[in-house]
Amino acid sequence: MENMVPDIKLLDKKFRLYIHASQIEETVKKMVQKVADDLGEDACPVFVGVLNGVFMFMSDFVRHYPYVCQVSFLKMSSYEGTDSTGKVKTLLGINEDLKGRTVVVLEDIVDTGNTLVELHSLFKDKGIKDFRVATLFFKPESYSKDLPIEYVGMDIDNRFIVGYGLDYNGVGRNLPHIYQNIEDK
Ligand code: IMP
Ligand code: MG
């Protein structure tokens, strides 16, 4: 069934099916289970999603979360086209009082880790009781930081992907599957 999903073209680049929507769903459910088991029933965590890429993951994650929780977003940007610029900008911050709270930052993908470093400095003086990071996708070959990532859905190749919230120059976020850039195309 999976090889029936055709290649696609977005702007100037071609992409091929890499992770089917059904596999993403399974992975998200497993992550939710693990986080819920670790935090327990009474933690009332604040799930903070990093926009824009996280919107689909966040929506699927919290709808499966079995206990009381809060949902919030912040917005960061580091990519231009298919390359990380290395400079992370915070475009929309967090307004909630997070003192004494359990905070789980949800990321669509951790690549170089630059965004993660920025996230840690953003949250460090807020008196948070328990701070964790959960990312759906992780590129181990690209990651160059020492910061821990408590929950990783899937390790992936060090190649550019789109779909399920992730974009190429603004397009492709609506695709239900994850597609990988076909080299040199
Ligand atoms: P980092 O700061 O290099 O870890 O990159 C984190 C952000 O870059 C992610 O939250 C994404 O928004 C974006 N990003 C990294 N890799 C990809 C990719 O393969 N496709 C689309 N966006 C990506
Ligand atoms: Mg992102």
Short mmCIF file of C-alpha atoms and ligand atoms in Angstrom, two decimals:
data_model
loop_
_atom_site.label_atom_id
_atom_site.label_comp_id
_atom_site.label_asym_id
_atom_site.label_seq_id
_atom_site.Cartn_x
_atom_site.Cartn_y
_atom_site.Cartn_z
CA MET A 1 0.00 0.00 0.00
CA GLU A 2 2.78 2.40 0.93
CA ASN A 3 4.47 2.25 -2.48
CA MET A 4 1.22 3.50 -4.01
CA VAL A 5 1.95 6.98 -2.66
CA PRO A 6 3.39 8.90 -5.63
CA ASP A 7 6.40 11.24 -5.58
CA ILE A 8 5.53 14.91 -5.31
CA LYS A 9 7.02 18.21 -6.46
CA LEU A 10 7.05 21.27 -4.18
CA LEU A 11 8.39 24.45 -5.77
CA ASP A 12 11.71 23.38 -7.36
CA LYS A 13 12.24 20.10 -5.46
CA LYS A 14 11.05 16.50 -5.69
CA PHE A 15 10.08 14.45 -2.66
CA ARG A 16 9.38 10.75 -2.06
CA LEU A 17 7.31 9.04 0.64
CA TYR A 18 9.49 8.43 3.70
CA ILE A 19 7.18 7.83 6.67
CA HIS A 20 3.57 6.85 6.13
CA ALA A 21 0.82 8.60 8.12
CA SER A 22 -0.09 5.31 9.80
CA GLN A 23 3.46 4.95 11.13
CA ILE A 24 3.44 8.53 12.38
CA GLU A 25 0.18 7.87 14.23
CA GLU A 26 1.61 4.77 15.89
CA THR A 27 4.74 6.68 16.95
CA VAL A 28 2.74 9.60 18.39
CA LYS A 29 0.55 7.23 20.41
CA LYS A 30 3.63 5.50 21.85
CA MET A 31 5.14 8.85 22.84
CA VAL A 32 1.91 9.94 24.55
CA GLN A 33 1.79 6.67 26.47
CA LYS A 34 5.37 7.07 27.68
CA VAL A 35 4.92 10.72 28.73
CA ALA A 36 1.62 9.96 30.48
CA ASP A 37 3.16 7.00 32.32
CA ASP A 38 6.20 9.04 33.39
CA LEU A 39 4.27 12.13 34.55
CA GLY A 40 1.34 10.32 36.13
CA GLU A 41 -2.26 11.37 36.48
CA ASP A 42 -1.91 14.52 38.60
CA ALA A 43 0.96 16.43 36.95
CA CYS A 44 -1.24 18.77 34.86
CA PRO A 45 1.62 19.44 32.43
CA VAL A 46 1.81 22.46 30.15
CA PHE A 47 2.56 21.21 26.66
CA VAL A 48 4.37 23.99 24.81
CA GLY A 49 4.49 23.54 21.07
CA VAL A 50 7.10 25.21 18.91
CA LEU A 51 5.33 26.73 15.90
CA ASN A 52 4.89 26.46 13.02
CA GLY A 53 6.06 22.91 12.37
CA VAL A 54 4.51 21.37 15.48
CA PHE A 55 0.84 22.10 14.82
CA MET A 56 -0.11 18.61 13.55
CA PHE A 57 2.01 16.74 16.08
CA MET A 58 0.66 18.86 18.94
CA SER A 59 -2.91 18.33 17.85
CA ASP A 60 -2.54 14.54 17.57
CA PHE A 61 -0.46 14.31 20.76
CA VAL A 62 -2.85 16.17 23.06
CA ARG A 63 -5.98 14.52 21.70
CA HIS A 64 -4.51 11.19 22.83
CA TYR A 65 -3.21 12.49 26.17
CA PRO A 66 -5.36 10.79 28.79
CA TYR A 67 -5.02 13.23 31.71
CA VAL A 68 -5.70 16.91 32.47
CA CYS A 69 -3.20 19.20 30.74
CA GLN A 70 -2.69 22.70 29.30
CA VAL A 71 -1.63 23.64 25.79
CA SER A 72 0.44 26.63 24.74
CA PHE A 73 2.61 27.70 21.82
CA LEU A 74 5.66 29.72 21.05
CA LYS A 75 7.08 30.57 17.69
CA MET A 76 10.67 30.23 16.55
CA SER A 77 12.36 30.30 13.22
CA SER A 78 15.81 29.24 12.00
CA TYR A 79 15.40 27.75 8.54
CA GLU A 80 15.65 29.32 5.11
CA GLY A 81 14.80 26.86 2.34
CA THR A 82 16.43 23.52 3.20
CA ASP A 83 19.27 24.93 5.34
CA SER A 84 19.47 25.95 8.97
CA THR A 85 20.70 29.55 9.24
CA GLY A 86 22.16 28.87 12.69
CA LYS A 87 20.39 31.99 14.01
CA VAL A 88 17.24 31.24 15.96
CA LYS A 89 14.65 33.98 16.29
CA THR A 90 11.84 33.97 18.86
CA LEU A 91 8.85 35.39 17.01
CA LEU A 92 6.19 34.74 19.66
CA GLY A 93 6.94 34.13 23.33
CA ILE A 94 5.23 32.50 26.29
CA ASN A 95 2.96 34.51 28.58
CA GLU A 96 1.81 31.88 31.11
CA ASP A 97 3.25 31.75 34.62
CA LEU A 98 5.21 28.49 34.62
CA LYS A 99 6.45 28.68 38.21
CA GLY A 100 6.32 25.25 39.87
CA ARG A 101 4.84 23.67 36.75
CA THR A 102 5.68 20.60 34.71
CA VAL A 103 6.53 21.79 31.21
CA VAL A 104 6.92 19.51 28.21
CA VAL A 105 8.16 21.27 25.08
CA LEU A 106 6.92 19.59 21.93
CA GLU A 107 9.06 19.88 18.80
CA ASP A 108 8.32 18.50 15.35
CA ILE A 109 12.00 17.89 14.70
CA VAL A 110 15.38 18.43 16.33
CA ASP A 111 18.08 18.89 13.71
CA THR A 112 21.24 20.85 14.65
CA GLY A 113 19.90 21.54 18.16
CA ASN A 114 20.20 25.34 17.81
CA THR A 115 16.51 25.80 18.56
CA LEU A 116 16.80 23.52 21.58
CA VAL A 117 19.60 25.67 23.04
CA GLU A 118 17.44 28.76 22.58
CA LEU A 119 14.49 26.97 24.22
CA HIS A 120 16.54 26.05 27.28
CA SER A 121 17.67 29.66 27.78
CA LEU A 122 14.11 30.90 27.24
CA PHE A 123 12.74 28.63 30.00
CA LYS A 124 15.63 28.54 32.50
CA ASP A 125 14.63 31.44 34.77
CA LYS A 126 10.94 30.66 34.98
CA GLY A 127 11.03 28.50 38.13
CA ILE A 128 9.79 25.43 36.28
CA LYS A 129 9.59 22.31 38.48
CA ASP A 130 10.07 19.71 35.78
CA PHE A 131 11.26 20.57 32.26
CA ARG A 132 11.24 18.00 29.47
CA VAL A 133 11.57 17.99 25.71
CA ALA A 134 9.71 15.67 23.35
CA THR A 135 10.49 15.64 19.64
CA LEU A 136 8.71 13.57 17.02
CA PHE A 137 11.73 13.40 14.70
CA PHE A 138 15.44 13.54 15.48
CA LYS A 139 18.43 13.74 13.11
CA PRO A 140 21.27 12.16 15.14
CA GLU A 141 23.90 12.86 12.44
CA SER A 142 23.14 16.56 12.51
CA TYR A 143 22.71 17.07 16.27
CA SER A 144 25.78 18.79 17.74
CA LYS A 145 24.67 19.73 21.28
CA ASP A 146 24.86 18.03 24.68
CA LEU A 147 21.36 18.91 25.88
CA PRO A 148 19.20 15.93 26.78
CA ILE A 149 16.06 15.12 24.79
CA GLU A 150 13.76 13.13 27.05
CA TYR A 151 11.44 11.75 24.37
CA VAL A 152 12.31 10.99 20.74
CA GLY A 153 9.65 9.54 18.46
CA MET A 154 11.90 8.48 15.59
CA ASP A 155 15.53 8.85 14.53
CA ILE A 156 15.69 9.82 10.86
CA ASP A 157 18.30 10.27 8.11
CA ASN A 158 20.14 13.55 7.81
CA ARG A 159 18.06 14.60 4.80
CA PHE A 160 15.43 17.29 4.40
CA ILE A 161 11.82 16.20 4.99
CA VAL A 162 8.38 17.79 4.53
CA GLY A 163 4.83 17.00 5.56
CA TYR A 164 2.87 16.52 8.79
CA GLY A 165 3.47 20.16 9.70
CA LEU A 166 7.01 20.50 8.31
CA ASP A 167 7.54 22.81 5.35
CA TYR A 168 9.84 23.54 2.46
CA ASN A 169 9.86 27.33 2.04
CA GLY A 170 6.36 27.55 3.46
CA VAL A 171 4.70 24.74 1.53
CA GLY A 172 4.05 21.06 2.23
CA ARG A 173 2.83 21.42 5.82
CA ASN A 174 -0.61 19.99 4.98
CA LEU A 175 0.69 16.64 3.69
CA PRO A 176 -0.42 13.74 5.92
CA HIS A 177 2.73 11.68 5.25
CA ILE A 178 6.40 12.58 5.65
CA TYR A 179 8.30 12.93 2.38
CA GLN A 180 12.06 13.06 1.89
CA ASN A 181 13.85 15.25 -0.62
CA ILE A 182 15.16 13.18 -3.52
CA GLU A 183 18.82 14.07 -3.85
CA ASP A 184 19.80 16.64 -6.54
CA LYS A 185 16.23 17.13 -7.72
P1 IMP B 1 17.45 23.02 14.65
O1 IMP B 1 17.45 24.35 15.35
O2 IMP B 1 18.56 22.94 13.62
O3 IMP B 1 17.45 21.82 15.57
O4 IMP B 1 16.15 22.97 13.76
C1 IMP B 1 14.93 22.95 14.29
C2 IMP B 1 13.87 23.48 13.36
O5 IMP B 1 14.27 23.53 11.98
C3 IMP B 1 12.70 22.52 13.39
O6 IMP B 1 11.84 22.82 14.43
C4 IMP B 1 12.11 22.72 12.02
O7 IMP B 1 11.21 23.81 12.03
C5 IMP B 1 13.26 23.03 11.13
N1 IMP B 1 13.76 21.82 10.43
C6 IMP B 1 14.84 21.07 10.75
N2 IMP B 1 14.99 20.03 9.89
C7 IMP B 1 13.98 20.12 9.00
C8 IMP B 1 13.57 19.32 7.87
O8 IMP B 1 14.17 18.31 7.48
N3 IMP B 1 12.43 19.75 7.23
C9 IMP B 1 11.72 20.85 7.60
N4 IMP B 1 12.06 21.62 8.65
C10 IMP B 1 13.18 21.26 9.35
MG MG B 2 10.08 23.66 14.42
#
